[in-house]
Amino acid sequence: MTETSRNLASAATGGPIIAVDGLTKRYGDLVAVDGVSFTVRPGEVFGMLGPNGAGKTTTVEILEGMRRADSGSAFVGGIDVHRDPQKVKSIIGVQLQSTAFFDYLSVAETIKLYGELYGEKVDVDAILEEVELTDRRKAYFNHLSGGQKQRMSIAVALVNKPQVLFLDEPTTALDPQARRHMWELIQRIQSTGTTIMLTTHYMEEAEELCDRVAIMDRGKIVQLDSPDRLIEQLISTGFTATREVKLATLEDVFINLTGRSLREG
Amino acid sequence: MRLYFVLTIASLKMYFRNRQAIFWALFFPMLIMLIFGLLNFDQFSPPDVGFIDNAKNEASTRFRDVIDDGDDPLLDLKIEDDEEFLRDELRSGDVDAILIIPEGFGEPDNVSTVRAIFDSRKPQEQGITETVTRDVLDSLFLDIANVPDEFRVESRFEIAPAFIEGEGEGFRGFLVPGIAAMAIMQAGIFGVVFSLIRFKTGGVLRRLQATPIGPSHFLVGQMTTRLIVTLLQTYVLLVVGMLALRVTIGDSSIINWIDISIMALFGGALFTVLGLAISGWAKTEDVAAPVANIVTLPMMFLSGIFFPIEVFPDWLGNISQFFPLTYLADGFREITVDGASIVTLGPELLGLGIWTAIAFAVATRVFRWE
């Protein structure tokens, strides 16, 4: 969320890095994405919030060139996703919701191999250090812990130095320590000028990481603004929380008691 | 091109680090081959005996009829006139022994000397042939002479044995190329089905789909790996067959090995594509496992791997001769046993080719990345 890096990236490219207009996707009778429009600015962390089945993942997968929309347009980095999905894929990094890599290839070998798929010679050591997997470089994917698997998945998403990084529920099923680690990693990646679009259903995650969030429900975006502005808007309608706001949360208690260091291996 | 190379190397690495895959592809068929090869299943069917009838009288016809008793013959007689031809057959292992009935066989006041020629390397077949011949001659004599036991003259018939050393490999020569073919089928179908379904359900293929090149290059790398494994299996199993079971591979010339390699690649391609078709159609391992077994098990038993198709009833043999595995096993056998050249194996290659085309059509129709 560093203001300077965002402005730098923004100044370099000008307009929005993601532009979506009237995007619609149906599965039979179900309208999974219903005329969604939004833009993402270069260098920001853009969050997609919403309950399960709201259409977050479908929207993101259309932007990733993995699914075709029925109607509407989507541009990523100025490239039409419908017309040239392969070209979009080459400038983005993708972390899928549930994913796996090859058995019997080590972490380092897998990262190198994925680099080859993009025609990139990857500095495996640098990427491993970035995602804190240096000491697991020889491990097979299946032997990694949940948090390590997620970081591996992000490492692979970084091999082509992407302009936009898509993260689909990057901290689901992680313990509080691993989640905080993931947040720090995401913030470090943003500080290098990479635009990040993430989906989550953890509100504190969105508050911590996102410059702006879109709240989706039943295939439509119902609100889009910065987390602070959305909260202010709600309060201005006369809303009061049912519970008194405390100065710390139960999670703070948990972290305070168990420490911030990762428990894995 | 570079990408293809990189993906193939990665694929090979993954394959050879998977000890289970290596066990099923190499050591398990090797074990089966050694067990069945050393047990020598030749003894379970009656010996094949070449039969020359120089008498062509009532007695010799009776002799033949008693031995060749319809459904359950004591010996499998192969009736011929040419002794030299039968000697060649004996030498190459196509018959196990020769019996020659003299002129004037069974006529009164004539000691009939039945000549017998055996393969010195087949004492078991020699024993059976001798015992059967003696028993039948005895009962025949009683029958013809119609004399009571106490008047029997033992010397009315004699058996004059002679030996030549055969070069035939019998059941072992039949078994080794068959097992190599079976191993290619098993590794092709099961190897592809289980790894692909894991890649599919785990999301490996989907993750590849998010890259600009997509998963198809990866599949080509996998196919190449499978073909390399196919060749390796063929070489290892045939060499073990040569060393442990004293089986020869044609004339052991480099041409024979090249022909074998071509045949193996045809088979490997077919069964890999068949594996692709099954894993494309089946969504989970629970569905794929029985389907893979339904495809492979009948072929294992009906394609002439452990026993020749000729032992089946005609209707079954007529069906199983068109099985993919039958073409591959027959093709291998033509080369290893008869030293046939690949250019004469058009029917086998065509059969494998047609099956590959069918499997490919199914695979492209049913395959899904997720």
XYZ file of C-alpha atoms in Angstrom:
635
model
C 0.000 0.000 0.000
C 2.892 2.355 -0.446
C 1.528 5.480 -2.042
C 4.718 6.253 -3.965
C 5.061 2.916 -5.756
C 1.435 3.025 -6.791
C 1.814 6.498 -8.226
C 4.974 5.501 -10.048
C 3.292 2.543 -11.730
C 0.222 4.601 -12.479
C 2.234 7.352 -14.082
C 4.087 4.867 -16.269
C 1.036 3.296 -17.874
C -1.602 5.969 -17.606
C -5.047 4.361 -17.697
C -6.433 1.420 -15.739
C -4.532 -1.873 -15.876
C -7.745 -3.875 -15.746
C -10.929 -2.618 -17.411
C -14.105 -4.687 -17.247
C -17.382 -3.658 -18.829
C -20.738 -5.454 -18.710
C -19.168 -8.872 -18.162
C -21.746 -11.709 -18.109
C -21.329 -15.455 -17.738
C -24.145 -18.003 -17.544
C -24.086 -21.672 -16.596
C -27.408 -22.963 -17.854
C -30.061 -21.022 -15.948
C -27.604 -19.676 -13.412
C -26.167 -16.227 -14.114
C -22.807 -16.523 -12.364
C -21.575 -13.079 -13.424
C -24.271 -10.544 -14.244
C -23.115 -7.439 -16.110
C -20.112 -6.628 -13.957
C -18.102 -3.459 -14.659
C -15.058 -2.060 -12.840
C -11.517 -0.842 -13.347
C -8.306 -1.558 -11.454
C -5.564 1.036 -11.224
C -1.926 0.119 -11.765
C -0.134 -0.779 -8.540
C -3.157 -1.149 -6.317
C -4.381 -4.153 -4.411
C -7.937 -4.669 -5.555
C -10.141 -6.978 -3.502
C -13.174 -8.995 -4.585
C -15.341 -9.792 -1.591
C -18.469 -11.824 -1.407
C -20.076 -14.946 -0.060
C -19.433 -18.329 -1.717
C -21.083 -18.530 -5.119
C -21.169 -14.753 -5.558
C -19.235 -14.971 -8.830
C -15.796 -13.806 -7.618
C -13.843 -16.767 -8.933
C -15.683 -16.839 -12.257
C -14.939 -13.130 -12.773
C -11.278 -13.613 -11.956
C -10.995 -16.685 -14.190
C -12.421 -14.749 -17.128
C -9.753 -12.088 -16.568
C -7.096 -14.815 -16.414
C -8.133 -16.091 -19.844
C -9.260 -19.394 -18.355
C -12.968 -18.989 -19.181
C -14.867 -17.202 -21.922
C -17.509 -14.676 -20.950
C -20.874 -14.781 -22.734
C -20.904 -11.035 -23.224
C -19.154 -7.844 -22.137
C -15.514 -6.895 -22.484
C -12.409 -7.288 -20.370
C -8.954 -5.817 -20.894
C -5.860 -6.675 -18.876
C -2.749 -4.574 -19.483
C -4.493 -3.179 -22.580
C -4.983 -6.682 -24.050
C -8.458 -7.947 -24.932
C -8.925 -11.093 -22.870
C -11.380 -12.608 -25.350
C -9.338 -11.946 -28.413
C -5.922 -12.871 -27.079
C -6.126 -14.962 -23.907
C -2.663 -16.480 -24.459
C -1.074 -13.014 -24.566
C -2.876 -12.040 -21.362
C -1.607 -15.200 -19.709
C 1.960 -14.228 -20.532
C 1.786 -10.895 -18.644
C -0.121 -12.053 -15.564
C 0.650 -14.342 -12.639
C -2.002 -16.689 -11.361
C -2.578 -18.412 -8.056
C -5.620 -20.665 -8.345
C -7.948 -21.456 -5.489
C -7.037 -25.110 -5.219
C -4.012 -26.117 -7.171
C -1.297 -28.713 -7.317
C 2.038 -29.073 -9.011
C 3.806 -32.180 -10.265
C 4.664 -35.022 -7.930
C 8.316 -35.968 -7.958
C 9.556 -32.523 -9.000
C 11.158 -30.419 -6.286
C 10.097 -26.873 -5.431
C 13.144 -25.427 -7.209
C 12.694 -27.667 -10.286
C 9.034 -26.766 -10.583
C 9.735 -23.021 -10.440
C 12.451 -23.396 -13.070
C 10.161 -25.473 -15.294
C 7.357 -22.925 -15.088
C 9.856 -20.223 -16.019
C 10.575 -22.223 -19.186
C 6.854 -22.310 -19.995
C 6.990 -18.501 -20.168
C 10.325 -18.565 -21.984
C 11.976 -16.942 -18.953
C 15.236 -17.832 -17.308
C 14.251 -17.623 -13.670
C 16.420 -16.637 -10.735
C 15.105 -19.507 -8.626
C 17.090 -18.524 -5.537
C 15.731 -14.979 -5.535
C 12.134 -16.145 -5.894
C 12.564 -18.775 -3.178
C 13.973 -16.153 -0.866
C 11.142 -13.776 -1.668
C 8.530 -16.375 -0.618
C 10.686 -17.773 2.221
C 11.010 -21.296 0.822
C 14.793 -21.406 0.484
C 15.165 -24.242 2.973
C 12.434 -26.273 1.223
C 13.892 -25.989 -2.263
C 14.475 -29.730 -2.589
C 11.115 -30.804 -1.152
C 8.309 -32.219 -3.276
C 5.111 -30.156 -3.446
C 3.058 -32.815 -1.650
C 5.381 -32.680 1.343
C 4.856 -28.946 1.938
C 2.577 -27.558 4.647
C -0.560 -25.629 3.691
C 1.108 -22.244 4.038
C 4.193 -23.401 2.145
C 2.008 -24.731 -0.680
C 0.341 -21.325 -0.976
C 3.717 -19.536 -1.005
C 5.007 -22.025 -3.599
C 1.944 -21.260 -5.670
C 2.770 -17.546 -5.467
C 6.414 -18.224 -6.298
C 5.305 -19.980 -9.496
C 2.981 -17.065 -10.256
C 5.968 -14.691 -10.081
C 8.255 -16.489 -12.581
C 7.306 -14.209 -15.490
C 7.543 -10.967 -13.471
C 3.829 -10.367 -14.002
C 2.214 -6.937 -14.338
C -0.874 -8.220 -12.570
C -0.969 -10.956 -9.936
C -4.279 -12.755 -9.392
C -4.695 -14.402 -6.003
C -7.811 -16.480 -5.441
C -8.425 -16.889 -1.700
C -4.715 -16.925 -0.856
C -5.188 -17.431 2.891
C -8.145 -19.806 3.069
C -7.443 -22.662 5.517
C -4.235 -21.095 6.824
C -3.586 -20.595 10.544
C -3.284 -17.007 11.858
C 0.524 -17.033 11.757
C 0.661 -18.280 8.180
C -2.039 -15.776 7.202
C -0.069 -12.836 8.600
C 3.016 -14.078 6.781
C 1.024 -14.222 3.563
C -0.172 -10.635 4.115
C 3.400 -9.444 4.517
C 4.405 -11.285 1.349
C 1.532 -9.725 -0.596
C 2.502 -6.264 0.671
C 6.126 -6.850 -0.329
C 5.027 -7.862 -3.837
C 2.843 -4.757 -4.114
C 5.784 -2.572 -3.084
C 7.623 -3.694 -6.245
C 4.874 -2.075 -8.326
C 2.884 -5.208 -9.164
C -0.870 -4.795 -9.365
C -2.689 -7.390 -7.295
C -6.257 -8.562 -7.617
C -7.368 -10.898 -4.875
C -10.549 -12.594 -3.761
C -11.236 -13.344 -0.131
C -14.022 -13.763 2.319
C -12.001 -12.581 5.278
C -12.967 -8.974 5.964
C -9.951 -8.185 8.133
C -7.775 -9.412 5.261
C -9.465 -7.018 2.848
C -9.117 -4.169 5.355
C -5.446 -4.914 5.910
C -4.414 -5.369 2.263
C -6.801 -3.764 -0.195
C -6.705 -0.232 -1.531
C -10.191 -0.742 -2.928
C -12.693 -3.557 -2.694
C -15.653 -4.618 -4.788
C -18.371 -6.427 -2.877
C -20.121 -9.009 -5.045
C -23.380 -10.797 -4.430
C -25.413 -12.980 -6.793
C -23.207 -12.142 -9.754
C -23.377 -8.357 -9.327
C -21.069 -5.789 -7.777
C -23.135 -4.132 -5.041
C -20.461 -1.689 -3.769
C -16.991 -0.584 -4.815
C -14.741 1.738 -2.821
C -11.874 1.818 -0.358
C -12.497 -0.141 2.855
C -12.440 3.048 5.001
C -14.953 4.845 2.773
C -17.292 1.844 2.742
C -17.270 1.757 6.546
C -17.851 5.520 6.772
C -20.757 5.259 4.367
C -22.348 2.578 6.486
C -21.926 4.572 9.697
C -23.387 7.680 8.043
C -26.624 5.764 7.494
C -26.968 5.576 11.280
C -25.604 2.035 11.603
C -24.187 1.021 14.957
C -22.365 -2.210 15.646
C -24.291 -4.619 17.840
C -21.181 -5.277 19.865
C -19.007 -2.710 21.519
C -15.811 -2.219 19.519
C -12.869 -3.438 21.504
C -9.297 -2.272 21.171
C -8.089 -5.806 20.354
C -9.576 -8.898 18.735
C -9.452 -12.546 19.740
C -6.971 -13.048 16.935
C -4.694 -10.450 18.529
C -4.917 -12.466 21.744
C -4.059 -15.655 19.854
C -1.078 -14.114 18.097
C 0.087 -12.499 21.334
C 0.035 -15.881 23.066
C 1.434 -18.085 20.292
C 3.832 -15.682 18.650
C 4.168 -14.533 15.062
C 6.618 -17.135 13.862
C 5.506 -19.765 11.374
C 4.679 -23.272 12.559
C 5.398 -25.654 9.736
C 7.565 -28.499 8.593
C 11.519 -27.413 -29.616
C 13.487 -26.417 -26.544
C 10.259 -26.394 -24.564
C 9.432 -29.899 -25.766
C 12.868 -31.059 -24.688
C 12.596 -29.388 -21.264
C 9.148 -30.878 -20.640
C 10.274 -34.347 -21.704
C 13.266 -34.204 -19.361
C 10.980 -33.083 -16.515
C 8.573 -35.893 -17.348
C 11.355 -38.465 -17.365
C 12.634 -37.199 -14.019
C 9.174 -37.523 -12.520
C 8.765 -41.008 -13.950
C 12.014 -42.446 -12.724
C 11.631 -40.957 -9.249
C 8.360 -42.841 -8.875
C 9.508 -46.197 -7.551
C 6.037 -47.696 -7.736
C 5.763 -46.983 -11.436
C 9.151 -48.601 -12.038
C 8.109 -51.656 -10.046
C 4.921 -52.201 -12.028
C 6.489 -51.435 -15.376
C 9.673 -53.473 -14.999
C 10.001 -55.707 -11.977
C 6.516 -57.094 -11.763
C 6.392 -58.392 -15.367
C 9.942 -59.667 -14.919
C 8.836 -61.624 -11.873
C 5.849 -63.102 -13.707
C 8.057 -64.017 -16.642
C 10.608 -65.794 -14.459
C 8.002 -67.668 -12.428
C 6.083 -68.945 -15.453
C 9.238 -69.488 -17.499
C 10.927 -71.599 -14.820
C 7.754 -73.582 -14.088
C 7.731 -74.734 -17.726
C 4.089 -75.044 -18.551
C 4.757 -77.234 -21.602
C 3.920 -80.331 -19.565
C 0.292 -79.352 -19.139
C -0.626 -80.120 -22.728
C 0.073 -83.445 -24.470
C 3.316 -83.519 -26.454
C 3.138 -82.683 -30.154
C 4.269 -85.774 -31.994
C 5.056 -86.068 -35.673
C 3.604 -89.304 -37.071
C 4.690 -91.197 -40.195
C 2.585 -94.190 -41.137
C 4.438 -96.495 -43.514
C 2.029 -99.372 -43.006
C -1.327 -97.756 -43.720
C -3.151 -100.881 -42.668
C -5.886 -101.712 -40.187
C -3.476 -102.005 -37.271
C -1.803 -98.646 -37.829
C -5.167 -96.900 -38.241
C -6.339 -98.400 -34.966
C -3.120 -97.303 -33.293
C -3.690 -93.759 -34.508
C -7.337 -93.692 -33.469
C -6.581 -94.825 -29.923
C -3.941 -92.107 -29.449
C -5.834 -89.361 -31.209
C -9.003 -89.833 -29.259
C -11.092 -86.874 -30.420
C -11.399 -84.223 -27.676
C -8.817 -85.580 -25.296
C -5.904 -86.966 -27.287
C -3.071 -88.811 -25.525
C -0.610 -87.249 -27.945
C -1.157 -84.425 -30.408
C -0.366 -86.241 -33.648
C 0.818 -84.376 -36.661
C 0.515 -86.770 -39.603
C 3.177 -86.383 -42.257
C 4.984 -88.438 -44.899
C 8.303 -86.633 -45.020
C 10.713 -87.652 -42.286
C 13.213 -84.924 -43.142
C 10.517 -82.298 -42.745
C 9.558 -83.659 -39.342
C 13.178 -83.745 -38.258
C 13.387 -80.035 -39.028
C 10.240 -79.450 -37.035
C 11.694 -81.402 -34.139
C 14.890 -79.405 -34.320
C 13.047 -76.076 -34.293
C 10.783 -77.219 -31.474
C 7.510 -77.304 -33.409
C 7.080 -80.988 -32.527
C 8.378 -82.709 -29.415
C 8.927 -86.202 -30.836
C 8.499 -88.311 -34.005
C 6.980 -91.786 -34.296
C 7.509 -93.868 -37.433
C 5.298 -96.916 -38.027
C 7.072 -99.598 -40.143
C 5.624 -101.388 -43.139
C 3.732 -104.521 -42.276
C 2.888 -103.148 -38.833
C 0.975 -105.615 -36.659
C 0.988 -108.371 -39.238
C 1.396 -111.926 -37.936
C 4.940 -113.322 -37.689
C 6.415 -109.899 -37.993
C 8.212 -108.050 -35.209
C 7.224 -104.438 -35.684
C 9.889 -101.976 -34.695
C 8.373 -98.559 -34.148
C 11.083 -95.948 -34.504
C 10.933 -92.935 -32.265
C 13.020 -89.756 -32.450
C 13.175 -87.469 -29.437
C 14.515 -84.030 -28.616
C 17.255 -84.730 -26.109
C 16.392 -81.476 -24.338
C 12.840 -82.610 -23.652
C 13.037 -85.653 -21.374
C 9.549 -85.033 -20.051
C 7.940 -85.169 -23.488
C 10.084 -88.198 -24.287
C 8.800 -90.016 -21.199
C 5.152 -89.287 -21.947
C 5.481 -90.264 -25.609
C 7.234 -93.514 -24.784
C 4.785 -94.571 -22.076
C 1.749 -93.742 -24.180
C 3.154 -95.585 -27.200
C 4.027 -98.655 -25.176
C 0.624 -98.791 -23.463
C -1.276 -98.361 -26.689
C 0.847 -100.926 -28.492
C 0.257 -103.407 -25.685
C -3.494 -102.982 -25.659
C -3.543 -102.948 -29.430
C -1.688 -106.201 -29.588
C -4.161 -107.792 -27.181
C -6.987 -106.456 -29.247
C -5.644 -107.531 -32.617
C -4.388 -110.895 -31.524
C -7.350 -111.409 -29.260
C -5.276 -113.754 -27.202
C -5.478 -114.242 -23.447
C -2.878 -112.527 -21.265
C -0.812 -115.617 -20.646
C -0.094 -116.069 -24.361
C 1.101 -112.523 -24.926
C 4.368 -112.235 -26.668
C 6.055 -109.086 -25.439
C 8.463 -108.877 -28.291
C 5.868 -108.463 -30.992
C 6.538 -104.710 -30.811
C 9.678 -102.794 -30.124
C 10.424 -99.152 -29.801
C 13.715 -97.964 -31.198
C 14.503 -94.534 -29.737
C 16.890 -92.069 -31.317
C 17.783 -88.537 -30.244
C 18.592 -85.246 -31.846
C 19.292 -82.021 -30.017
C 16.532 -79.526 -30.662
C 16.902 -75.772 -30.711
C 13.270 -75.002 -29.956
C 12.501 -72.905 -26.898
C 8.997 -74.218 -26.374
C 6.920 -72.402 -23.810
C 9.753 -70.074 -22.737
C 10.220 -68.839 -26.268
C 6.498 -68.251 -26.423
C 6.256 -66.606 -23.007
C 9.047 -64.014 -23.087
C 7.842 -61.882 -26.033
C 4.274 -62.188 -24.723
C 5.247 -60.838 -21.310
C 7.087 -57.939 -22.930
C 3.891 -57.099 -24.829
C 1.792 -57.416 -21.679
C 4.160 -55.144 -19.734
C 3.819 -52.464 -22.424
C 0.037 -52.700 -22.197
C -0.051 -52.522 -18.401
C 2.415 -49.638 -18.113
C 0.763 -47.765 -20.968
C -2.792 -47.993 -19.726
C -2.360 -47.943 -15.942
C 0.576 -45.540 -15.933
C -1.221 -42.971 -18.062
C -4.641 -43.398 -16.469
C -3.524 -42.959 -12.887
C -1.044 -40.142 -13.360
C -3.371 -38.184 -15.644
C -6.370 -38.521 -13.386
C -4.267 -37.340 -10.481
C -3.059 -34.379 -12.533
C -6.624 -33.663 -13.559
C -8.370 -33.914 -10.183
C -5.497 -32.282 -8.273
C -5.544 -29.232 -10.534
C -2.103 -29.691 -12.105
C -3.522 -29.528 -15.630
C -5.647 -26.539 -14.736
C -2.620 -24.694 -13.447
C -0.868 -25.426 -16.741
C -3.877 -24.008 -18.514
C -3.161 -20.675 -16.828
C 0.210 -20.475 -18.621
C 0.510 -19.203 -22.191
C 1.501 -22.608 -23.579
C -1.264 -24.692 -22.021
C -1.201 -28.356 -21.054
C -0.969 -29.920 -24.527
C 2.824 -29.492 -24.722
C 3.050 -31.146 -21.369
C 1.064 -34.129 -22.650
C 3.423 -34.479 -25.602
C 6.327 -34.611 -23.137
C 4.471 -37.272 -21.166
C 3.876 -39.321 -24.322
C 7.557 -39.184 -25.198
C 8.425 -40.382 -21.715
C 6.021 -43.296 -22.094
C 7.597 -44.331 -25.385
C 11.064 -44.242 -23.848
C 9.771 -46.380 -20.975
C 8.221 -48.777 -23.506
C 11.571 -49.318 -25.203
C 13.294 -49.750 -21.869
C 10.741 -52.343 -20.764
C 11.108 -54.286 -23.988
C 14.903 -54.361 -23.828
C 15.084 -55.242 -20.133
C 12.502 -58.033 -20.330
C 13.934 -59.582 -23.490
C 17.478 -59.461 -22.146
C 16.389 -61.061 -18.874
C 14.575 -63.693 -20.971
C 17.791 -64.322 -22.913
C 19.948 -64.629 -19.812
C 17.639 -66.368 -17.357
C 15.449 -68.450 -19.676
C 17.913 -69.015 -22.546
C 15.553 -67.569 -25.113
C 16.999 -66.271 -28.383
C 15.841 -63.072 -30.061
C 15.669 -63.986 -33.753
C 19.295 -64.252 -34.839
C 20.202 -61.678 -32.192
C 21.223 -59.365 -35.018
C 20.960 -55.606 -34.717
C 18.216 -55.758 -37.373
C 16.128 -57.977 -35.090
C 16.496 -55.466 -32.272
C 15.578 -52.545 -34.526
C 12.498 -54.427 -35.719
C 11.566 -55.175 -32.115
C 11.973 -51.506 -31.236
C 9.648 -50.455 -34.062
C 7.052 -52.989 -32.966
C 7.406 -51.838 -29.343
C 6.899 -48.180 -30.304
C 3.728 -49.040 -32.226
C 2.444 -50.913 -29.175
C 3.555 -48.231 -26.720
C 1.827 -45.499 -28.722
C -1.389 -47.510 -28.909
C -1.637 -48.296 -25.210
C -0.653 -44.767 -24.153
C -3.392 -43.294 -26.326
C -5.815 -45.903 -25.001
C -4.838 -44.778 -21.493
C -5.514 -41.167 -22.522
C -8.946 -42.154 -23.793
C -9.828 -43.914 -20.538
C -8.550 -41.114 -18.308
C -10.314 -38.566 -20.480
C -13.574 -40.355 -20.077
C -13.315 -41.234 -16.380
C -13.581 -38.379 -13.913
C -12.120 -40.082 -10.846
C -9.792 -42.939 -10.002
C -12.747 -44.936 -8.676
C -14.242 -45.008 -12.154
C -10.987 -45.363 -14.041
C -9.597 -48.361 -12.151
C -12.380 -50.827 -13.048
C -12.499 -49.553 -16.630
C -8.747 -50.030 -17.022
C -9.104 -53.541 -15.624
C -12.020 -54.388 -17.902
C -9.876 -53.383 -20.850
C -6.653 -55.121 -19.807
C -7.704 -58.311 -18.010
C -9.446 -60.089 -20.915
C -6.507 -59.256 -23.155
C -4.050 -60.596 -20.612
C -5.731 -64.008 -20.719
C -7.159 -64.143 -24.237
C -4.431 -62.524 -26.338
C -2.080 -65.498 -26.229
C 0.275 -64.272 -23.521
C 0.335 -67.304 -21.228
C -1.206 -69.884 -23.542
C -1.670 -69.884 -27.304
C -4.943 -68.677 -28.787
C -5.257 -72.099 -30.515
C -6.302 -73.698 -27.209
C -9.494 -71.609 -27.155
C -12.701 -72.617 -28.902
C -12.833 -71.252 -32.441
C -15.409 -68.542 -31.757
C -13.255 -67.095 -28.964
C -10.066 -67.324 -30.980
C -11.802 -65.529 -33.842
C -12.542 -62.618 -31.526
C -9.291 -62.455 -29.592
C -7.136 -62.463 -32.711
C -8.315 -58.860 -33.218
C -7.354 -57.662 -29.705
C -4.668 -54.954 -29.636
C -2.467 -57.032 -27.359
C -2.699 -60.038 -29.714
C -1.222 -57.973 -32.543
C 1.638 -56.784 -30.364
C 2.419 -60.199 -28.833
C 2.223 -61.926 -32.235
C 4.417 -59.267 -33.793
C 7.069 -59.665 -31.090
C 6.912 -63.452 -31.372
C 7.304 -63.443 -35.145
C 10.542 -61.540 -34.657
C 11.938 -63.370 -31.625
C 10.903 -66.933 -32.499
C 11.003 -66.936 -36.294
C 13.384 -64.042 -36.887
C 10.790 -62.383 -39.103
C 11.578 -58.968 -40.563
C 9.354 -56.010 -39.720
C 8.463 -55.619 -43.419
C 6.623 -58.943 -43.279
C 4.633 -57.879 -40.242
C 2.250 -55.560 -42.073
C -0.900 -57.169 -40.632
C 0.290 -56.689 -37.038
C 1.413 -53.096 -37.622
C -1.838 -52.340 -39.424
C -3.871 -53.855 -36.577
C -2.005 -51.750 -34.024
C -2.349 -48.683 -36.236
C -6.105 -49.070 -36.608
C -6.553 -49.501 -32.859
C -4.397 -46.422 -32.246
C -6.576 -44.398 -34.619
C -9.739 -45.574 -32.845
C -8.306 -44.802 -29.402
C -7.100 -41.405 -30.608
C -10.534 -40.520 -31.960
C -12.112 -41.453 -28.640
C -9.443 -39.618 -26.623
C -9.805 -36.340 -28.508
C -13.575 -36.559 -28.211
C -13.787 -37.239 -24.481
C -10.717 -35.530 -23.050
C -11.262 -32.626 -20.640
C -8.600 -30.627 -18.875
C -10.524 -30.397 -15.593
